[in-house]
Amino acid sequence: MSTTIASAPVETGPADIRGRVAELHGIRAQALAGPSEKATEAQHAKGKLTARERIELLLDPGSFQEVEQLRRHRASGFGLEAKKPYTDGVITGWGTVEGRTVFVYAHDFRIFGGALGEAHATKIHKIMDMAIAAGAPLVSLNDGAGARIQEGVSALAGYGGIFQRNTKASGVIPQISVMLGPCAGGAAYSPALTDFVFMVRETSQMFITGPDVVKAVTGEEITQNGLGGADVHAETSGVCHFAYDDEETCIHEVRYLLSLLPQNNRENPPHAATADPADRRCEALLDLVPVDGNRPYDMAKVIEEIVDDGEYLEVHERWARNVICALARLDGQVVGIVANQPQSLAGVLDIESSEKAARFVTMCDAFNIPIMTLVDVPGFLPGVGQEHDGIIRRGAKLLYAYCNASVPRISLILRKAYGGAYIVMDSQAIGADVTYAWPTNEIAVMGAEGAANVIFRRQIAAADDSEAMRRQMVEEYKAELMHPYYAAERGLVDDVIDPAETRQVLIRSLAMLHAKHADLPSRKHGNPPQ
């Protein structure tokens, strides 16, 4: 009979618990400090905060709970085995914003340039899964150099996992991407899959192929900011919803946006008490909007007059300016506002404004935000370019979004509402719950001048004074078919209201629709126009 004697354990650290705790604190301090003071100074020299400084700005003080702080990569080759920093270049966890849970991940540019490797990606996957399971918003603070080349295809697969989770979370929890540094190649598709994209001027860029590749392939020379900077994406491409001059302002506005959004698609947006009376009369509206439909005015001032305390957050403010999309509150309740802007292209609908408004309507519907539409639209923008670039299919996106929306929908026609654009801007015919009009409204197939030229062209041509006859026919058409009560008499609007009573009428209507429930047909999903 033989006896096996176990070998004594090898001592690898302090023998008592206090020593082990002290060791833990030392490791944590190392992880919190980052790679080196020099790396931190280099980050600050670029005008950028560190990942942890950004998280501190975003979340309520002391609320951040980090996940996998001590994670390190397992890769080898190309010198990686000698460099295994804690966190592996991404900080993940959760905290609160105004007391509500928010999940966050932040690339640490000081470690591998924030590049994504296998361990780095796995951390992001985990925090995304946690956000979906907990039903809470996810904010990504992006400052990374793309895939970690030394890890090869494993890094690329990590991006695939992020894209899949972005899609899974779409319409389930709010997803906000904050661009605080470079974002190139396939990495740029993750922000594009999220609900909102914030950028900081001069320090953040997004592009699929960088300036060097563009020059090599096309011969065009351009800077990083000229190719994919904040202003380019806020004004030209529409990729960026919000652009700011500095990180502090940008992150503060992210907090404000979160205060207007629900935690998930099963909740309503948070209600906020207001001292702005629900029955406040808006006498200024009588002077803000000219009766003459050809005179421009600023629709933003109309919105300011109606909403609580004149405060609203405009989405895509600098892209497709002929339509305004904004989040605001009415009597403390969050609403999404879609409004034509007569100051830009007379408020017509075109390709970009249709796509902008369609995405906004879809977002509001996904997150239980009632939609209020302010209509002053002369039609769709005519032109060969618009037709050849697909105004039919792309304009149909807005029509589809409204028809598909099941949240409370209120439409208000201020002045012009002509042709197909009138139908598309949430008319009663496509499902608006309540439709109002001001006594300055003109609802018609087209403007009186154009209609008279078509209907009475023979009489005008045969008249001795064709111009006088044309003016007479225009006035007859207006009197017969374009007076402000024509649509109300036929039940196409529910009421014609005093503009000064707009705020109280809208608030009462929202209260009535608060418990609205719409039964939708059973289907896997629709097939929206592309």
Short mmCIF file of C-alpha atoms in Angstrom, two decimals:
data_model
loop_
_atom_site.label_atom_id
_atom_site.label_comp_id
_atom_site.label_asym_id
_atom_site.label_seq_id
_atom_site.Cartn_x
_atom_site.Cartn_y
_atom_site.Cartn_z
CA MET A 1 0.00 0.00 0.00
CA SER A 2 1.49 3.29 -1.06
CA THR A 3 0.72 6.72 0.24
CA THR A 4 0.78 9.84 -1.92
CA ILE A 5 1.73 13.01 -0.15
CA ALA A 6 0.44 16.21 -1.69
CA SER A 7 3.09 18.80 -2.41
CA ALA A 8 2.94 22.05 -0.46
CA PRO A 9 1.35 24.98 -2.30
CA VAL A 10 3.73 27.49 -3.80
CA GLU A 11 3.47 30.90 -2.13
CA THR A 12 2.63 33.51 -4.79
CA GLY A 13 1.71 36.50 -2.66
CA PRO A 14 0.97 37.80 0.82
CA ALA A 15 -0.10 35.07 3.25
CA ASP A 16 -2.84 36.96 5.10
CA ILE A 17 -6.04 38.60 3.88
CA ARG A 18 -4.88 42.10 4.69
CA GLY A 19 -1.82 41.58 2.57
CA ARG A 20 -3.97 40.28 -0.27
CA VAL A 21 -6.27 43.28 -0.02
CA ALA A 22 -3.30 45.63 -0.09
CA GLU A 23 -2.04 43.81 -3.18
CA LEU A 24 -5.48 44.22 -4.81
CA HIS A 25 -5.49 47.95 -4.10
CA GLY A 26 -2.07 48.23 -5.67
CA ILE A 27 -3.21 46.45 -8.83
CA ARG A 28 -6.34 48.61 -9.01
CA ALA A 29 -4.27 51.75 -8.60
CA GLN A 30 -2.12 50.62 -11.50
CA ALA A 31 -5.19 49.99 -13.68
CA LEU A 32 -6.74 53.34 -12.74
CA ALA A 33 -3.54 55.27 -13.44
CA GLY A 34 -3.21 53.95 -16.97
CA PRO A 35 -0.02 53.15 -18.85
CA SER A 36 2.05 56.21 -17.86
CA GLU A 37 1.93 59.86 -16.99
CA LYS A 38 3.58 60.59 -20.32
CA ALA A 39 0.71 58.91 -22.19
CA THR A 40 -1.80 60.96 -20.20
CA GLU A 41 0.06 64.18 -20.98
CA ALA A 42 0.09 63.26 -24.68
CA GLN A 43 -3.69 62.74 -24.59
CA HIS A 44 -4.24 66.11 -22.92
CA ALA A 45 -1.85 67.79 -25.38
CA LYS A 46 -4.23 66.81 -28.18
CA GLY A 47 -7.06 68.62 -26.40
CA LYS A 48 -8.62 65.31 -25.36
CA LEU A 49 -9.63 63.94 -21.98
CA THR A 50 -8.74 60.45 -20.83
CA ALA A 51 -11.35 57.70 -20.91
CA ARG A 52 -11.88 57.85 -17.14
CA GLU A 53 -12.18 61.64 -17.15
CA ARG A 54 -14.88 61.32 -19.80
CA ILE A 55 -16.80 58.74 -17.78
CA GLU A 56 -16.64 61.01 -14.72
CA LEU A 57 -18.22 63.82 -16.77
CA LEU A 58 -20.95 61.59 -18.13
CA LEU A 59 -22.09 59.80 -14.99
CA ASP A 60 -23.32 61.01 -11.61
CA PRO A 61 -20.42 61.43 -9.14
CA GLY A 62 -19.37 58.18 -7.49
CA SER A 63 -21.88 56.05 -9.40
CA PHE A 64 -19.55 54.23 -11.81
CA GLN A 65 -19.15 50.48 -11.30
CA GLU A 66 -16.44 49.10 -13.55
CA VAL A 67 -16.61 45.66 -15.15
CA GLU A 68 -13.52 43.57 -15.97
CA GLN A 69 -11.06 46.22 -14.93
CA LEU A 70 -8.30 43.60 -14.62
CA ARG A 71 -8.87 42.01 -18.03
CA ARG A 72 -5.74 41.52 -20.15
CA HIS A 73 -5.24 40.11 -23.62
CA ARG A 74 -3.81 36.64 -24.27
CA ALA A 75 -2.31 37.36 -27.69
CA SER A 76 1.32 36.77 -28.56
CA GLY A 77 3.62 37.75 -31.36
CA PHE A 78 4.73 41.16 -32.63
CA GLY A 79 5.76 42.06 -29.07
CA LEU A 80 2.27 41.73 -27.61
CA GLU A 81 3.30 39.08 -25.09
CA ALA A 82 5.52 41.66 -23.39
CA LYS A 83 2.79 44.28 -23.17
CA LYS A 84 -0.37 43.23 -21.32
CA PRO A 85 -1.89 46.32 -19.65
CA TYR A 86 -4.98 46.07 -17.47
CA THR A 87 -8.32 46.96 -19.15
CA ASP A 88 -6.82 46.13 -22.58
CA GLY A 89 -7.63 49.64 -23.79
CA VAL A 90 -11.35 49.85 -23.03
CA ILE A 91 -13.15 50.77 -19.81
CA THR A 92 -16.59 49.24 -19.36
CA GLY A 93 -19.26 49.44 -16.67
CA TRP A 94 -22.40 51.15 -15.54
CA GLY A 95 -23.48 54.12 -13.43
CA THR A 96 -26.29 56.63 -13.30
CA VAL A 97 -27.30 59.83 -15.09
CA GLU A 98 -29.72 61.86 -12.98
CA GLY A 99 -30.27 58.72 -10.91
CA ARG A 100 -31.14 56.41 -13.83
CA THR A 101 -28.92 53.49 -14.86
CA VAL A 102 -26.72 53.95 -17.93
CA PHE A 103 -24.15 51.51 -19.34
CA VAL A 104 -20.96 52.83 -20.88
CA TYR A 105 -17.78 51.79 -22.59
CA ALA A 106 -14.89 54.12 -23.34
CA HIS A 107 -11.84 53.48 -25.51
CA ASP A 108 -8.57 54.38 -23.79
CA PHE A 109 -6.39 55.83 -26.54
CA ARG A 110 -3.35 55.65 -24.25
CA ILE A 111 -3.37 51.84 -24.54
CA PHE A 112 -2.72 50.47 -28.04
CA GLY A 113 -4.26 53.67 -29.43
CA GLY A 114 -7.65 52.37 -28.29
CA ALA A 115 -7.40 49.66 -30.97
CA LEU A 116 -9.77 46.73 -30.67
CA GLY A 117 -8.40 43.26 -29.97
CA GLU A 118 -10.11 40.04 -28.93
CA ALA A 119 -10.21 40.74 -25.16
CA HIS A 120 -11.12 44.38 -25.80
CA ALA A 121 -14.05 43.31 -28.00
CA THR A 122 -15.22 40.67 -25.53
CA LYS A 123 -15.49 43.34 -22.82
CA ILE A 124 -17.63 45.50 -25.09
CA HIS A 125 -19.82 42.52 -26.03
CA LYS A 126 -20.39 41.79 -22.36
CA ILE A 127 -21.41 45.33 -21.41
CA MET A 128 -23.74 45.52 -24.43
CA ASP A 129 -25.39 42.26 -23.40
CA MET A 130 -25.78 43.60 -19.86
CA ALA A 131 -27.39 46.82 -21.13
CA ILE A 132 -29.89 44.88 -23.24
CA ALA A 133 -30.71 42.49 -20.39
CA ALA A 134 -31.09 45.32 -17.86
CA GLY A 135 -33.10 47.51 -20.24
CA ALA A 136 -30.93 50.60 -19.89
CA PRO A 137 -29.27 53.02 -22.34
CA LEU A 138 -25.80 52.34 -23.72
CA VAL A 139 -23.30 55.14 -24.35
CA SER A 140 -20.05 54.50 -26.20
CA LEU A 141 -17.20 57.00 -25.84
CA ASN A 142 -15.23 56.33 -29.01
CA ASP A 143 -11.54 57.15 -29.36
CA GLY A 144 -9.86 54.23 -31.11
CA ALA A 145 -7.58 53.48 -34.01
CA GLY A 146 -9.65 50.61 -35.39
CA ALA A 147 -8.79 46.92 -35.33
CA ARG A 148 -5.61 45.81 -33.57
CA ILE A 149 -3.54 44.69 -36.55
CA GLN A 150 -1.29 42.42 -34.48
CA GLU A 151 -4.30 40.23 -33.59
CA GLY A 152 -5.45 39.84 -37.17
CA VAL A 153 -8.86 38.42 -38.02
CA SER A 154 -9.77 37.93 -34.34
CA ALA A 155 -10.03 41.71 -34.04
CA LEU A 156 -12.26 41.93 -37.09
CA ALA A 157 -14.56 39.27 -35.68
CA GLY A 158 -14.83 41.40 -32.54
CA TYR A 159 -16.38 44.19 -34.62
CA GLY A 160 -18.87 41.74 -36.05
CA GLY A 161 -20.05 40.94 -32.52
CA ILE A 162 -20.52 44.65 -31.80
CA PHE A 163 -22.53 45.22 -34.99
CA GLN A 164 -24.76 42.24 -34.22
CA ARG A 165 -25.50 43.57 -30.73
CA ASN A 166 -26.09 47.13 -32.06
CA THR A 167 -28.75 45.68 -34.31
CA LYS A 168 -30.24 43.50 -31.58
CA ALA A 169 -30.50 46.51 -29.28
CA SER A 170 -31.97 48.80 -31.97
CA GLY A 171 -35.38 50.06 -30.88
CA VAL A 172 -34.99 48.23 -27.55
CA ILE A 173 -32.65 50.53 -25.61
CA PRO A 174 -31.32 53.97 -26.56
CA GLN A 175 -27.82 53.74 -28.05
CA ILE A 176 -25.66 56.85 -28.17
CA SER A 177 -22.24 57.06 -29.84
CA VAL A 178 -19.93 59.89 -28.77
CA MET A 179 -17.04 60.38 -31.16
CA LEU A 180 -14.05 61.83 -29.30
CA GLY A 181 -11.22 60.73 -31.55
CA PRO A 182 -10.62 58.83 -34.79
CA CYS A 183 -13.01 56.16 -36.05
CA ALA A 184 -11.97 54.60 -39.33
CA GLY A 185 -12.82 51.65 -41.52
CA GLY A 186 -15.41 49.11 -40.45
CA ALA A 187 -15.42 50.57 -36.93
CA ALA A 188 -17.48 53.50 -38.24
CA TYR A 189 -20.45 51.24 -38.85
CA SER A 190 -21.16 50.73 -35.15
CA PRO A 191 -21.97 54.43 -34.58
CA ALA A 192 -24.03 54.41 -37.78
CA LEU A 193 -26.16 51.62 -36.30
CA THR A 194 -26.92 53.56 -33.12
CA ASP A 195 -29.68 56.09 -32.45
CA PHE A 196 -27.57 59.23 -32.03
CA VAL A 197 -24.04 60.29 -32.96
CA PHE A 198 -22.20 63.13 -31.20
CA MET A 199 -18.90 64.57 -32.47
CA VAL A 200 -16.30 67.10 -31.28
CA ARG A 201 -14.78 69.48 -33.80
CA GLU A 202 -11.11 69.12 -34.70
CA THR A 203 -10.51 66.03 -32.54
CA SER A 204 -13.01 63.47 -33.90
CA GLN A 205 -13.22 62.04 -37.40
CA MET A 206 -15.17 59.23 -39.08
CA PHE A 207 -14.47 57.70 -42.47
CA ILE A 208 -14.38 54.32 -44.17
CA THR A 209 -11.14 55.01 -46.06
CA GLY A 210 -8.70 57.66 -44.85
CA PRO A 211 -7.08 60.52 -46.76
CA ASP A 212 -4.02 58.44 -47.78
CA VAL A 213 -6.17 55.74 -49.38
CA VAL A 214 -8.39 58.35 -51.06
CA LYS A 215 -5.32 60.00 -52.57
CA ALA A 216 -3.85 56.70 -53.73
CA VAL A 217 -7.07 55.57 -55.40
CA THR A 218 -8.60 58.81 -56.71
CA GLY A 219 -5.76 61.32 -56.60
CA GLU A 220 -7.82 63.63 -54.38
CA GLU A 221 -5.96 65.34 -51.54
CA ILE A 222 -7.92 66.11 -48.37
CA THR A 223 -7.32 66.41 -44.64
CA GLN A 224 -8.82 64.09 -42.05
CA ASN A 225 -11.26 66.78 -40.88
CA GLY A 226 -12.10 67.72 -44.45
CA LEU A 227 -12.92 64.10 -45.20
CA GLY A 228 -14.74 63.06 -42.04
CA GLY A 229 -14.70 65.79 -39.40
CA ALA A 230 -17.59 66.87 -37.22
CA ASP A 231 -18.74 69.72 -39.47
CA VAL A 232 -18.68 67.51 -42.58
CA HIS A 233 -20.89 64.89 -40.95
CA ALA A 234 -23.16 67.45 -39.27
CA GLU A 235 -23.78 69.50 -42.43
CA THR A 236 -23.09 67.36 -45.49
CA SER A 237 -23.39 63.62 -44.86
CA GLY A 238 -25.93 63.65 -42.03
CA VAL A 239 -23.96 60.97 -40.15
CA CYS A 240 -23.58 63.22 -37.08
CA HIS A 241 -26.64 64.41 -35.14
CA PHE A 242 -24.83 66.82 -32.78
CA ALA A 243 -21.46 68.62 -33.11
CA TYR A 244 -19.73 70.66 -30.38
CA ASP A 245 -16.50 72.58 -29.88
CA ASP A 246 -15.25 70.73 -26.80
CA GLU A 247 -15.67 67.45 -24.96
CA GLU A 248 -17.15 68.94 -21.81
CA THR A 249 -20.05 70.58 -23.67
CA CYS A 250 -20.55 67.48 -25.80
CA ILE A 251 -20.82 65.12 -22.84
CA HIS A 252 -23.07 67.55 -20.95
CA GLU A 253 -25.46 67.49 -23.92
CA VAL A 254 -25.39 63.68 -23.92
CA ARG A 255 -26.67 63.84 -20.34
CA TYR A 256 -29.42 66.23 -21.44
CA LEU A 257 -30.46 63.92 -24.27
CA LEU A 258 -30.62 60.96 -21.87
CA SER A 259 -32.97 62.99 -19.65
CA LEU A 260 -35.44 63.10 -22.57
CA LEU A 261 -35.32 59.39 -23.40
CA PRO A 262 -36.90 56.37 -21.69
CA GLN A 263 -34.72 53.59 -20.33
CA ASN A 264 -36.05 51.17 -22.93
CA ASN A 265 -38.92 50.51 -25.32
CA ARG A 266 -41.19 49.26 -22.54
CA GLU A 267 -41.16 52.54 -20.65
CA ASN A 268 -42.34 56.07 -21.32
CA PRO A 269 -39.91 59.00 -21.31
CA PRO A 270 -39.43 60.61 -17.88
CA HIS A 271 -41.93 63.29 -16.91
CA ALA A 272 -40.52 66.54 -15.53
CA ALA A 273 -42.36 69.11 -13.45
CA THR A 274 -42.62 72.54 -15.05
CA ALA A 275 -43.68 75.98 -13.89
CA ASP A 276 -44.81 76.85 -17.42
CA PRO A 277 -48.66 76.89 -17.24
CA ALA A 278 -50.45 74.35 -19.42
CA ASP A 279 -53.08 76.96 -20.30
CA ARG A 280 -50.56 79.67 -21.20
CA ARG A 281 -51.75 81.66 -24.21
CA CYS A 282 -49.27 82.13 -27.04
CA GLU A 283 -50.20 85.60 -28.25
CA ALA A 284 -46.80 86.00 -29.93
CA LEU A 285 -47.78 83.39 -32.52
CA LEU A 286 -50.23 85.86 -34.04
CA ASP A 287 -47.28 87.99 -35.15
CA LEU A 288 -44.66 85.30 -35.81
CA VAL A 289 -46.37 83.68 -38.79
CA PRO A 290 -47.29 85.93 -41.76
CA VAL A 291 -50.64 85.31 -43.44
CA ASP A 292 -48.98 85.65 -46.84
CA GLY A 293 -47.85 82.12 -47.71
CA ASN A 294 -44.92 83.45 -49.76
CA ARG A 295 -43.30 85.23 -46.82
CA PRO A 296 -40.74 83.21 -44.83
CA TYR A 297 -40.50 83.04 -41.03
CA ASP A 298 -38.52 81.06 -38.49
CA MET A 299 -40.40 77.93 -37.41
CA ALA A 300 -37.92 77.55 -34.52
CA LYS A 301 -39.50 80.60 -32.88
CA VAL A 302 -42.92 78.98 -33.16
CA ILE A 303 -41.60 75.90 -31.40
CA GLU A 304 -40.00 78.02 -28.67
CA GLU A 305 -43.30 79.74 -28.03
CA ILE A 306 -45.25 76.49 -27.70
CA VAL A 307 -42.99 74.16 -25.66
CA ASP A 308 -42.23 74.27 -21.94
CA ASP A 309 -39.95 77.18 -21.03
CA GLY A 310 -38.98 77.60 -24.70
CA GLU A 311 -36.49 74.72 -24.40
CA TYR A 312 -35.96 72.03 -27.01
CA LEU A 313 -33.13 69.87 -28.35
CA GLU A 314 -32.87 69.96 -32.13
CA VAL A 315 -31.60 66.79 -33.81
CA HIS A 316 -29.57 67.15 -37.02
CA GLU A 317 -29.79 70.92 -36.65
CA ARG A 318 -27.36 71.68 -39.48
CA TRP A 319 -28.33 68.99 -41.98
CA ALA A 320 -31.44 69.21 -44.19
CA ARG A 321 -32.47 72.48 -42.57
CA ASN A 322 -35.77 72.68 -44.44
CA VAL A 323 -37.24 70.40 -41.79
CA ILE A 324 -36.81 70.66 -38.02
CA CYS A 325 -36.68 67.57 -35.81
CA ALA A 326 -36.57 68.24 -32.09
CA LEU A 327 -37.24 66.79 -28.65
CA ALA A 328 -39.06 69.01 -26.18
CA ARG A 329 -41.62 68.89 -23.39
CA LEU A 330 -45.25 69.94 -23.24
CA ASP A 331 -46.56 70.18 -19.68
CA GLY A 332 -43.61 68.03 -18.63
CA GLN A 333 -44.25 65.28 -21.18
CA VAL A 334 -41.56 64.57 -23.78
CA VAL A 335 -42.67 65.00 -27.41
CA GLY A 336 -40.95 64.68 -30.75
CA ILE A 337 -41.52 67.63 -33.07
CA VAL A 338 -41.31 67.47 -36.87
CA ALA A 339 -41.79 70.85 -38.54
CA ASN A 340 -41.24 72.38 -41.97
CA GLN A 341 -38.84 75.34 -41.87
CA PRO A 342 -39.98 78.11 -44.29
CA GLN A 343 -36.65 79.88 -43.86
CA SER A 344 -34.86 77.10 -45.76
CA LEU A 345 -35.99 76.14 -49.28
CA ALA A 346 -39.43 77.50 -48.32
CA GLY A 347 -39.91 74.39 -46.17
CA VAL A 348 -40.24 71.97 -49.10
CA LEU A 349 -39.61 68.26 -48.65
CA ASP A 350 -36.64 66.85 -50.53
CA ILE A 351 -34.52 63.71 -50.32
CA GLU A 352 -32.44 64.71 -47.30
CA SER A 353 -35.24 66.26 -45.26
CA SER A 354 -37.47 63.24 -45.91
CA GLU A 355 -34.80 60.83 -44.72
CA LYS A 356 -33.97 63.00 -41.72
CA ALA A 357 -37.59 63.23 -40.59
CA ALA A 358 -38.27 59.53 -41.31
CA ARG A 359 -35.45 58.37 -39.03
CA PHE A 360 -36.60 60.75 -36.30
CA VAL A 361 -40.23 59.59 -36.51
CA THR A 362 -39.07 55.96 -36.33
CA MET A 363 -36.92 56.69 -33.28
CA CYS A 364 -39.81 58.44 -31.51
CA ASP A 365 -42.13 55.54 -32.26
CA ALA A 366 -39.59 52.99 -30.99
CA PHE A 367 -39.23 54.78 -27.65
CA ASN A 368 -42.85 55.77 -26.96
CA ILE A 369 -42.40 59.47 -27.67
CA PRO A 370 -45.57 61.19 -29.00
CA ILE A 371 -45.09 62.97 -32.32
CA MET A 372 -46.27 66.52 -33.00
CA THR A 373 -46.09 67.71 -36.63
CA LEU A 374 -46.16 71.40 -37.55
CA VAL A 375 -47.05 71.73 -41.23
CA ASP A 376 -46.21 74.55 -43.62
CA VAL A 377 -45.14 72.74 -46.78
CA PRO A 378 -45.47 73.88 -50.41
CA GLY A 379 -44.73 70.40 -51.79
CA PHE A 380 -41.79 68.23 -52.78
CA LEU A 381 -38.74 69.87 -54.32
CA PRO A 382 -38.94 69.54 -58.14
CA GLY A 383 -35.87 68.89 -60.25
CA VAL A 384 -34.04 66.37 -62.39
CA GLY A 385 -31.49 65.79 -59.66
CA GLN A 386 -34.14 64.94 -57.10
CA GLU A 387 -35.93 62.55 -59.44
CA HIS A 388 -32.76 60.81 -60.60
CA ASP A 389 -31.47 60.49 -57.03
CA GLY A 390 -34.64 58.70 -55.99
CA ILE A 391 -37.04 61.17 -54.39
CA ILE A 392 -39.84 58.64 -54.95
CA ARG A 393 -38.33 55.83 -52.91
CA ARG A 394 -36.47 58.05 -50.48
CA GLY A 395 -39.37 60.44 -49.91
CA ALA A 396 -41.53 57.37 -49.29
CA LYS A 397 -39.43 56.65 -46.21
CA LEU A 398 -41.17 59.49 -44.36
CA LEU A 399 -44.58 58.29 -45.48
CA TYR A 400 -43.75 54.76 -44.31
CA ALA A 401 -42.42 55.98 -40.96
CA TYR A 402 -45.59 57.96 -40.17
CA CYS A 403 -47.94 55.20 -41.34
CA ASN A 404 -46.04 52.67 -39.24
CA ALA A 405 -45.95 54.78 -36.06
CA SER A 406 -48.32 53.74 -33.27
CA VAL A 407 -47.50 56.46 -30.71
CA PRO A 408 -49.87 59.44 -30.24
CA ARG A 409 -49.68 61.65 -33.33
CA ILE A 410 -50.96 65.23 -33.51
CA SER A 411 -50.77 67.37 -36.63
CA LEU A 412 -51.13 71.15 -36.84
CA ILE A 413 -51.35 72.97 -40.19
CA LEU A 414 -50.13 76.54 -39.86
CA ARG A 415 -50.25 77.75 -43.47
CA LYS A 416 -49.56 75.89 -46.71
CA ALA A 417 -50.20 72.17 -47.07
CA TYR A 418 -50.04 71.34 -50.76
CA GLY A 419 -50.17 68.14 -52.75
CA GLY A 420 -48.51 64.88 -51.78
CA ALA A 421 -46.37 66.66 -49.20
CA TYR A 422 -49.55 67.53 -47.26
CA ILE A 423 -50.49 63.84 -47.15
CA VAL A 424 -46.96 62.77 -46.13
CA MET A 425 -46.68 65.30 -43.27
CA ASP A 426 -48.87 63.16 -41.00
CA SER A 427 -52.25 64.06 -42.42
CA GLN A 428 -55.42 62.56 -41.03
CA ALA A 429 -55.55 60.29 -44.09
CA ILE A 430 -52.39 58.41 -43.01
CA GLY A 431 -53.35 58.01 -39.38
CA ALA A 432 -52.81 61.20 -37.39
CA ASP A 433 -54.91 60.86 -34.24
CA VAL A 434 -55.89 64.53 -34.08
CA THR A 435 -55.44 67.18 -36.75
CA TYR A 436 -55.75 70.92 -36.18
CA ALA A 437 -55.35 73.96 -38.39
CA TRP A 438 -54.91 77.67 -37.92
CA PRO A 439 -57.28 80.05 -39.75
CA THR A 440 -54.32 80.85 -42.04
CA ASN A 441 -54.23 77.30 -43.44
CA GLU A 442 -54.31 76.57 -47.16
CA ILE A 443 -54.87 72.87 -47.82
CA ALA A 444 -55.00 72.05 -51.53
CA VAL A 445 -53.64 69.93 -54.33
CA MET A 446 -51.39 72.85 -55.28
CA GLY A 447 -51.13 76.61 -54.92
CA ALA A 448 -53.95 78.73 -56.30
CA GLU A 449 -51.82 80.23 -59.08
CA GLY A 450 -50.72 76.85 -60.41
CA ALA A 451 -54.19 75.35 -60.05
CA ALA A 452 -55.86 78.24 -61.91
CA ASN A 453 -53.35 77.97 -64.75
CA VAL A 454 -54.25 74.31 -65.18
CA ILE A 455 -58.02 74.41 -64.66
CA PHE A 456 -58.78 77.67 -66.46
CA ARG A 457 -56.06 77.71 -69.09
CA ARG A 458 -58.56 77.95 -71.98
CA GLN A 459 -60.50 80.82 -70.43
CA ILE A 460 -57.26 82.65 -69.64
CA ALA A 461 -55.92 82.12 -73.17
CA ALA A 462 -59.17 83.28 -74.78
CA ALA A 463 -59.58 86.42 -72.66
CA ASP A 464 -58.78 89.87 -74.07
CA ASP A 465 -56.82 90.60 -70.89
CA SER A 466 -55.34 87.22 -70.00
CA GLU A 467 -53.54 88.49 -66.92
CA ALA A 468 -56.69 90.02 -65.47
CA MET A 469 -58.60 86.80 -66.22
CA ARG A 470 -55.85 84.76 -64.55
CA ARG A 471 -56.05 86.90 -61.39
CA GLN A 472 -59.83 86.52 -61.36
CA MET A 473 -59.61 82.74 -61.69
CA VAL A 474 -56.99 82.57 -58.92
CA GLU A 475 -59.31 84.43 -56.57
CA GLU A 476 -62.25 82.21 -57.53
CA TYR A 477 -60.21 79.08 -56.87
CA LYS A 478 -59.12 80.41 -53.48
CA ALA A 479 -62.65 81.33 -52.50
CA GLU A 480 -64.06 77.98 -53.61
CA LEU A 481 -61.43 75.44 -52.59
CA MET A 482 -58.75 77.09 -50.44
CA HIS A 483 -60.61 78.96 -47.73
CA PRO A 484 -59.43 77.97 -44.24
CA TYR A 485 -62.60 76.04 -43.37
CA TYR A 486 -62.81 73.90 -46.52
CA ALA A 487 -60.93 70.96 -44.95
CA ALA A 488 -62.79 71.32 -41.63
CA GLU A 489 -66.16 71.24 -43.39
CA ARG A 490 -65.17 67.90 -44.91
CA GLY A 491 -63.77 66.42 -41.71
CA LEU A 492 -60.16 66.45 -42.89
CA VAL A 493 -59.12 68.49 -39.86
CA ASP A 494 -60.71 68.13 -36.45
CA ASP A 495 -60.80 71.81 -35.63
CA VAL A 496 -59.61 75.24 -36.69
CA ILE A 497 -58.05 76.87 -33.63
CA ASP A 498 -56.92 80.27 -32.46
CA PRO A 499 -53.08 80.28 -32.75
CA ALA A 500 -52.86 81.78 -29.25
CA GLU A 501 -54.53 78.64 -27.89
CA THR A 502 -52.10 76.26 -29.61
CA ARG A 503 -50.17 75.23 -26.50
CA GLN A 504 -53.21 74.40 -24.39
CA VAL A 505 -54.95 72.55 -27.24
CA LEU A 506 -51.87 70.40 -27.88
CA ILE A 507 -51.43 69.62 -24.18
CA ARG A 508 -55.08 68.60 -23.79
CA SER A 509 -54.78 66.37 -26.84
CA LEU A 510 -51.63 64.71 -25.50
CA ALA A 511 -53.39 64.02 -22.20
CA MET A 512 -56.32 62.45 -24.05
CA LEU A 513 -53.97 60.22 -26.06
CA HIS A 514 -51.80 59.25 -23.11
CA ALA A 515 -53.14 55.69 -22.94
CA LYS A 516 -53.40 55.16 -26.69
CA HIS A 517 -53.06 51.54 -27.77
CA ALA A 518 -52.77 50.50 -31.39
CA ASP A 519 -53.19 46.90 -32.55
CA LEU A 520 -50.70 46.22 -35.32
CA PRO A 521 -50.93 43.35 -37.81
CA SER A 522 -48.91 40.25 -36.99
CA ARG A 523 -45.71 40.20 -39.01
CA LYS A 524 -42.01 39.57 -38.62
CA HIS A 525 -41.20 43.10 -39.79
CA GLY A 526 -42.09 45.47 -42.57
CA ASN A 527 -40.04 46.10 -45.70
CA PRO A 528 -39.53 49.88 -45.74
CA PRO A 529 -38.53 51.73 -48.92
CA GLN A 530 -34.79 52.01 -49.42
#
